[in-house]
Coordinates of C-alpha atoms and ligand atoms in Angstrom, one line a residue:
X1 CA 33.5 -7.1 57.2
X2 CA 34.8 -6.0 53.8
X3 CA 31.6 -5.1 52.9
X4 CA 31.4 -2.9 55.8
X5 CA 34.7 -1.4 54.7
X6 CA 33.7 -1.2 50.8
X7 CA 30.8 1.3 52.1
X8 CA 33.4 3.0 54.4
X9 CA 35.5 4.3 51.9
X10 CA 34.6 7.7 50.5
X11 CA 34.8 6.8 47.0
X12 CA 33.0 3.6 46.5
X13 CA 30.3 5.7 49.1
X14 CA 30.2 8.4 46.0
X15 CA 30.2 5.7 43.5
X16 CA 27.0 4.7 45.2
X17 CA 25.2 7.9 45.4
X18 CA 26.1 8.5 41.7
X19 CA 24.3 5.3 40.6
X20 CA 21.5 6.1 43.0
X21 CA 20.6 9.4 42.2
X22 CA 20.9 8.1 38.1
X23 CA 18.2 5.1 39.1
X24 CA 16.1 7.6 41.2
X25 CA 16.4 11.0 38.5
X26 CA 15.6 7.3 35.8
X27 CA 12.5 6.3 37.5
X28 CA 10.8 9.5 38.4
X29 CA 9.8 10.7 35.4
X30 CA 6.6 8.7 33.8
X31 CA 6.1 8.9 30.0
X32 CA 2.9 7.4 28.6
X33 CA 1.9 7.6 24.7
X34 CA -1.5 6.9 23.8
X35 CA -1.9 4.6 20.7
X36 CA -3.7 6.8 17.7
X37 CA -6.3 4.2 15.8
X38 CA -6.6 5.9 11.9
X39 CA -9.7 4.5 10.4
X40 CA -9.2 4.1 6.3
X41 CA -11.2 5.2 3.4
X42 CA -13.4 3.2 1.7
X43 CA -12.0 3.8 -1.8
X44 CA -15.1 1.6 -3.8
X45 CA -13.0 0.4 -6.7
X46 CA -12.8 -2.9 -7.8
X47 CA -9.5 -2.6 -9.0
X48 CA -7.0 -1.3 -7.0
X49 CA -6.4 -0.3 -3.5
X50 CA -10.2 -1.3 -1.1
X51 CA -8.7 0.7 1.8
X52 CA -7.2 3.9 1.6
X53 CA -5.5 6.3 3.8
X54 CA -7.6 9.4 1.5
X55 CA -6.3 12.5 1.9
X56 CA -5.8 13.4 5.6
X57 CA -4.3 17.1 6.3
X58 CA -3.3 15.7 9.8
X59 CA -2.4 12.9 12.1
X60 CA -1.1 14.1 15.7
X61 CA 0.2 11.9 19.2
X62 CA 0.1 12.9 22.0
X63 CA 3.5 11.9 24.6
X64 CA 2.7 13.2 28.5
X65 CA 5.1 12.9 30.9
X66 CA 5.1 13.5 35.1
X67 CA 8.1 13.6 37.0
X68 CA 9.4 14.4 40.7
X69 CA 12.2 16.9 39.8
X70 CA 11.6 19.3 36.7
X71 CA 11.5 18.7 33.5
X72 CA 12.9 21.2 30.9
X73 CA 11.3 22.6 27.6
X74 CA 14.1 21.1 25.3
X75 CA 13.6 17.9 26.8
X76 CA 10.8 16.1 24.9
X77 CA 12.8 14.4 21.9
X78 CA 10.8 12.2 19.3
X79 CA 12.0 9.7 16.8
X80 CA 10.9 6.7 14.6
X81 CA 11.2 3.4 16.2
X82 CA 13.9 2.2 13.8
X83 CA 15.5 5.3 13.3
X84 CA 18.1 7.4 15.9
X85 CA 17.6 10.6 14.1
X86 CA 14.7 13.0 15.5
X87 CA 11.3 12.9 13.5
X88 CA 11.5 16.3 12.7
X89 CA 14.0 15.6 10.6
X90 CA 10.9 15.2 7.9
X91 CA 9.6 19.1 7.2
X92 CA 6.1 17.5 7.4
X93 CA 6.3 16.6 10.8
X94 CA 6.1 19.4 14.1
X95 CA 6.6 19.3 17.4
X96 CA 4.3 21.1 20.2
X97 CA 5.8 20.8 23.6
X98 CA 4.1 22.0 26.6
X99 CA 5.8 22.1 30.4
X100 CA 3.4 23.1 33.8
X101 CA 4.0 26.3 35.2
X102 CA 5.9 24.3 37.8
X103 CA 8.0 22.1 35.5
X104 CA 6.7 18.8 36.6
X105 CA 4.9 17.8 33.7
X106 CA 4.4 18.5 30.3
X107 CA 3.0 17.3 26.8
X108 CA 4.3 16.2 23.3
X109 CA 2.3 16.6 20.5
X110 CA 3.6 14.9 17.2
X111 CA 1.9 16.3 14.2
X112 CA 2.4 14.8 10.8
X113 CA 0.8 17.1 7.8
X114 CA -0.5 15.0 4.9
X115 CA 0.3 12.0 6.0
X116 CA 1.7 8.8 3.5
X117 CA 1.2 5.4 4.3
X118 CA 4.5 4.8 5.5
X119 CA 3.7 7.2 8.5
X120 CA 1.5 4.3 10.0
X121 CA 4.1 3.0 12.3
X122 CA 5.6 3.7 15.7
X123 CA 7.1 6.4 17.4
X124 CA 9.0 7.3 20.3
X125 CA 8.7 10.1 23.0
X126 CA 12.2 10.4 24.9
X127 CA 11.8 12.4 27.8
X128 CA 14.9 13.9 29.4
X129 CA 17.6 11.6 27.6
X130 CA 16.4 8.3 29.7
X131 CA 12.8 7.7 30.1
X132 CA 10.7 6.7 26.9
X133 CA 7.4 5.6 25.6
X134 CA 6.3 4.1 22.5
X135 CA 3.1 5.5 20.4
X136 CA 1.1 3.4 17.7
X137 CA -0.5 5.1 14.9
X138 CA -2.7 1.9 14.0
X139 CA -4.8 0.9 10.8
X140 CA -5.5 -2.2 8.6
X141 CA -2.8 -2.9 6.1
X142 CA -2.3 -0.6 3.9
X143 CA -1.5 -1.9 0.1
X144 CA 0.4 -0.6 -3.0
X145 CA 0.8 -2.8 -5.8
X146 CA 3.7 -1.4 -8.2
X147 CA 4.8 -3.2 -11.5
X148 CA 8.5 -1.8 -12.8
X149 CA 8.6 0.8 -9.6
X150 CA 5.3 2.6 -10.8
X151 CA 1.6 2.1 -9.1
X152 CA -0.2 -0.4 -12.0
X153 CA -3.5 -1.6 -11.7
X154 CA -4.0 -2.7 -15.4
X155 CA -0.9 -4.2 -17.1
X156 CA -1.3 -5.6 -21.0
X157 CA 0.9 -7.9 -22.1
X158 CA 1.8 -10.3 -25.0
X159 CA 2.0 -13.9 -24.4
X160 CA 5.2 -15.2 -23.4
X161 CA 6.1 -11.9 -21.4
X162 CA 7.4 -11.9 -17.6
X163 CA 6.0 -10.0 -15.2
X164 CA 7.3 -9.5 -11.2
X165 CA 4.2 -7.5 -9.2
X166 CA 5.2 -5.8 -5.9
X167 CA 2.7 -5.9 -3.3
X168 CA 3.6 -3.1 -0.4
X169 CA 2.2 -3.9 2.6
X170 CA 2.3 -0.9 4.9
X171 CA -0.2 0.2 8.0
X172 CA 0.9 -1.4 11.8
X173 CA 0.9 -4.4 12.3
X174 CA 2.3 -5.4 9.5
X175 CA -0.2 -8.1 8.2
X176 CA 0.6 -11.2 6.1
X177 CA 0.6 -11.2 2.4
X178 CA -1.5 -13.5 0.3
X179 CA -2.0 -13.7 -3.3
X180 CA -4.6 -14.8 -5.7
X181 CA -5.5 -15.4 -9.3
X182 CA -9.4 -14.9 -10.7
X183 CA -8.4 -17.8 -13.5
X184 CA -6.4 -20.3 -11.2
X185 CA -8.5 -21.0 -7.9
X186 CA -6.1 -23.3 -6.8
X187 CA -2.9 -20.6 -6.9
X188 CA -1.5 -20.5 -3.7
X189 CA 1.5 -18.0 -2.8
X190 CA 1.8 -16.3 0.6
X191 CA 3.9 -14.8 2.6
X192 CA 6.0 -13.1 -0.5
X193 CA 5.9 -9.8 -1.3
X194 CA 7.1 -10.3 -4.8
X195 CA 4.6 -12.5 -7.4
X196 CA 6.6 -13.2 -10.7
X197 CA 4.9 -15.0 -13.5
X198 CA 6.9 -16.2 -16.4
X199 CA 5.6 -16.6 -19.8
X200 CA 2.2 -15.8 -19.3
X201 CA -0.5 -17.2 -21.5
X202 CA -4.0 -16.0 -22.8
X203 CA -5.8 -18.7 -20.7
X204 CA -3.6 -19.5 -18.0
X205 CA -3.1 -15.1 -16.8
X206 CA -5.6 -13.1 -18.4
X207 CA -7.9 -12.2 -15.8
X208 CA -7.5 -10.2 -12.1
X209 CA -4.6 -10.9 -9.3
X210 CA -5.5 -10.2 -6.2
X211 CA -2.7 -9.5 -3.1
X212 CA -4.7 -9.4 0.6
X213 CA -3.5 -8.9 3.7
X214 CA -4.5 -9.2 7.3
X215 CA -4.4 -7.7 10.7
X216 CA -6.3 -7.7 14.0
X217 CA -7.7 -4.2 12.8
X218 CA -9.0 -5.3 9.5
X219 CA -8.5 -6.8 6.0
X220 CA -7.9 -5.3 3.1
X221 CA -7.4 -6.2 -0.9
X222 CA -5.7 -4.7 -4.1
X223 CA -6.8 -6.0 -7.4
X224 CA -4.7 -5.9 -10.5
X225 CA -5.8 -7.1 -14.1
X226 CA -3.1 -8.9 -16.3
X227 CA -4.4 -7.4 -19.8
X228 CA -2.5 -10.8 -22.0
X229 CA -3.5 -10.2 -25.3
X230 CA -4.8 -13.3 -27.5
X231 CA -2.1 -15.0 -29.1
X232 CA -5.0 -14.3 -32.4
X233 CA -5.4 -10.8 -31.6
X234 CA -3.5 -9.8 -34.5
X235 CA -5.4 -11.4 -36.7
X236 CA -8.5 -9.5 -35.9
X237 CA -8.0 -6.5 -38.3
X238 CA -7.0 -9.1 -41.1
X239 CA -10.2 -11.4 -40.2
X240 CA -12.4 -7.6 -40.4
X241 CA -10.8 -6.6 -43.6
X242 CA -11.7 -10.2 -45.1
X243 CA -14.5 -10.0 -44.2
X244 CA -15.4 -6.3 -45.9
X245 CA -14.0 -7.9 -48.9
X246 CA -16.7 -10.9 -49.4
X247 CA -19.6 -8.4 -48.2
X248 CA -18.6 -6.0 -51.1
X249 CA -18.0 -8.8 -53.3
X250 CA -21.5 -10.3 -52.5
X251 CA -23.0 -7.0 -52.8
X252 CA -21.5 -7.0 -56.5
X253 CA -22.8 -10.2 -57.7
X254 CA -26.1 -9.8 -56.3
X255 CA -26.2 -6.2 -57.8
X256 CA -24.7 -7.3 -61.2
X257 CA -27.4 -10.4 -61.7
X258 CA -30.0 -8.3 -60.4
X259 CA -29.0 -5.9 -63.2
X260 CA -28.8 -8.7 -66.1
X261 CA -32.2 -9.8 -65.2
X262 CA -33.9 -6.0 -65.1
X263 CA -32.2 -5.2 -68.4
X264 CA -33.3 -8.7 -70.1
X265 CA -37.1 -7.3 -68.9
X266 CA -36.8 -3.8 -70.2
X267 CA -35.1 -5.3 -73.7
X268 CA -38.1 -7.9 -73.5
X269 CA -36.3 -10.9 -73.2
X270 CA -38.2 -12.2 -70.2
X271 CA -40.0 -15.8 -71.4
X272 CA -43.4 -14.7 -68.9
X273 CA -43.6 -11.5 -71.1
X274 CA -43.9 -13.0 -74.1
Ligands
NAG1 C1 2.1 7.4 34.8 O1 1.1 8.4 34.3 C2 -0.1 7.8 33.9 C3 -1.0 8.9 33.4 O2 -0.3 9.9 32.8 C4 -0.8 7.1 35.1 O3 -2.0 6.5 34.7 C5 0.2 6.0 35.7 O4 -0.4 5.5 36.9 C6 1.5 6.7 36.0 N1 2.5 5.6 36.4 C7 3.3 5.8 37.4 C8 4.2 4.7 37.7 O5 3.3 6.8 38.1
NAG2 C1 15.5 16.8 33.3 O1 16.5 17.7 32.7 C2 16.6 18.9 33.3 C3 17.5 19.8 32.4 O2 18.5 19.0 31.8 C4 17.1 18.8 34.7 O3 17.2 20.1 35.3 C5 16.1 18.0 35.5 O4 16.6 17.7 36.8 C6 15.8 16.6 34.8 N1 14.8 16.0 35.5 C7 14.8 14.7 35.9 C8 13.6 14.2 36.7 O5 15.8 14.0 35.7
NAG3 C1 20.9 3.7 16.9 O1 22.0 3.9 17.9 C2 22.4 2.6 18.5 C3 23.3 3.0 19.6 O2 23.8 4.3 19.5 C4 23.0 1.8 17.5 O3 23.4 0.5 18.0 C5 22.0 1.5 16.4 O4 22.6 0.7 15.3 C6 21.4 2.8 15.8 N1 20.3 2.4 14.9 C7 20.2 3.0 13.7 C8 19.0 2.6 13.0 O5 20.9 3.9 13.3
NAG4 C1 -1.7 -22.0 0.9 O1 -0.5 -22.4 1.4 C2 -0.3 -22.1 2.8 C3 1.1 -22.5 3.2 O2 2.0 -22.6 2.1 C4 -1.3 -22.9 3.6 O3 -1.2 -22.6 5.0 C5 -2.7 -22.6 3.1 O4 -3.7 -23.3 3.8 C6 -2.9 -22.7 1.6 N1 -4.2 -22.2 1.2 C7 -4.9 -22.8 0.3 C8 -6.2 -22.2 -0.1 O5 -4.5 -23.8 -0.3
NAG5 C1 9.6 -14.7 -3.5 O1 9.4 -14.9 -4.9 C2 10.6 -14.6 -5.6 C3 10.2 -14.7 -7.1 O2 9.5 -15.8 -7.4 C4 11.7 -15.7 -5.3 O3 12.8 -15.4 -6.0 C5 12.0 -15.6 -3.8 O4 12.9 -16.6 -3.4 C6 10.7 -15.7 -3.0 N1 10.9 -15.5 -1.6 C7 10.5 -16.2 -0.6 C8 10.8 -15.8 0.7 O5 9.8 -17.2 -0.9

């Protein structure tokens, strides 16, 4: 009975329509994103980065979207999935928006010129203010491997020195992170981004850290090597310069008795001359 009466009245009737037509104008419009799979380059260096993005001029996604009333030109919006600003906000990244002569489709393109590694990630086509669809740029993990904020792949050091070593993972999914040590097989850190060694020694460090990481579209490695200097390593130029010394001393000796015994021939002092 007061339910009767609730859709009676004129107002909660117009209530009703309001929230209908927002569900209906909400559900007729279909927005699809097709994921983008970017295949990396193999770089072939043993140290460093296996995988790399290379140098693409162009990475573009594609948002399409159908709807039952018409859509308009402006109404194609893109952003970064953990950002609310619009993706054009980057200069390197254009939008090309397309709308059928009868305004009941259209098509997004997302371009990104010279894309970084930290473009591998997801975006998100907003059609109209309320319907949206997420689009994958995929790829193995992506690594950096940065020592005091710069990209290192050979670090030397003196014994006794710290070192912290960044691995960036980047590419989507995320993968895991695992380190690993050429000179300690049995070094096990994962799962940290960060790898800090304290004190390092000539037998314990010297050699190549590896960070790896995982995902279901590949694997890939980054290979640094920790340059520790011998703790003797100083004494090298004084062990050369010794060792000069007795071969010019030698030299000498030999030359000087050598000389003795021709003079005591020439001056006929030699007993087998005689
Ligand atoms: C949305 O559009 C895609 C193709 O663009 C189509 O495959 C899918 O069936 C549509 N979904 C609905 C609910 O209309
Ligand atoms: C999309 O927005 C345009 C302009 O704001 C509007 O005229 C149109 O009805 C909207 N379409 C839908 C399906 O909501
Ligand atoms: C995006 O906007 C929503 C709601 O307006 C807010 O809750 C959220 O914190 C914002 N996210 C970012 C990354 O600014
Ligand atoms: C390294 O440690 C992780 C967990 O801390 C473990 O799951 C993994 O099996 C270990 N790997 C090796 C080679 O010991
Ligand atoms: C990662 O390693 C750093 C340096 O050794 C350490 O301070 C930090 O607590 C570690 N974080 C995790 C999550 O294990």
């Amino acid at each position: 009975m007061s339910i009767m009466f609730a859709c009676q009245s004129p107002i909660a009737a117009a209530v009703l329509q309001l929230l209908l037509a927002a569900v209906v104008s909400a559900q007729h419009i279909n927005v699809t994103v097709d994921d983008v799979s970017v295949s990396l380059k193999d770089s072939g260096s043993s140290t460093g980065e296996r995988y790399t993005l290379g140098k693409l001029k162009r990475l573009a996604i594609t948002c399409r979207a159908s709807s039952s009333g018409v859509l308009s030109p402006s109404s194609f919006f893109w952003r970064l999935e953990n950002s609310n600003s619009s993706a054009t906000v980057d200069a390197r990244i254009t939008v090309d928006t397309k709308l059928a002569d009868n305004g009941l489709s259209g098509t997004s393109v997302l371009n990104i010129n010279y894309p970084v590694k930290s473009d591998i990630t997801n975006f998100v086509c907003i059609v109209n203010q309320t319907a949206s669809a997420t689009g994958r740029f995929l790829s193995a993990p992506l690594l950096t491997m940065k020592v005091d904020g710069a990209n290192e792949y050979d670090v030397a050091m003196w014994p006794g020195e710290s070192v912290a070593i960044l691995c960036l993972v980047e590419g989507n999914p995320m993968g895991d992170i695992r380190w690993t040590k050429s000179v300690d097989p049995a070094f096990n850190l994962t799962n940290n981004n960060t790898l800090y060694l304290s004190s390092v020694s000539y037998e314990a460090d010297r050699g190549y850290i590896t960070c790896a990481s995982k995902n279901r579209y590949g694997e890939n490695t980054a290979r640094l090597f920790l340059r520790v200097k011998s703790p003797l390593s100083f004494l090298t130029p004084l062990v050369a310069i010794g060792c000069e010394i007795v071969a010019i001393l030698v030299i000498v000796v030999v030359y000087e008795l050598y000389d003795k015994r021709r003079r005591q021939v020439v001056d006929g002092d030699d007993p087998k001359s005689e």
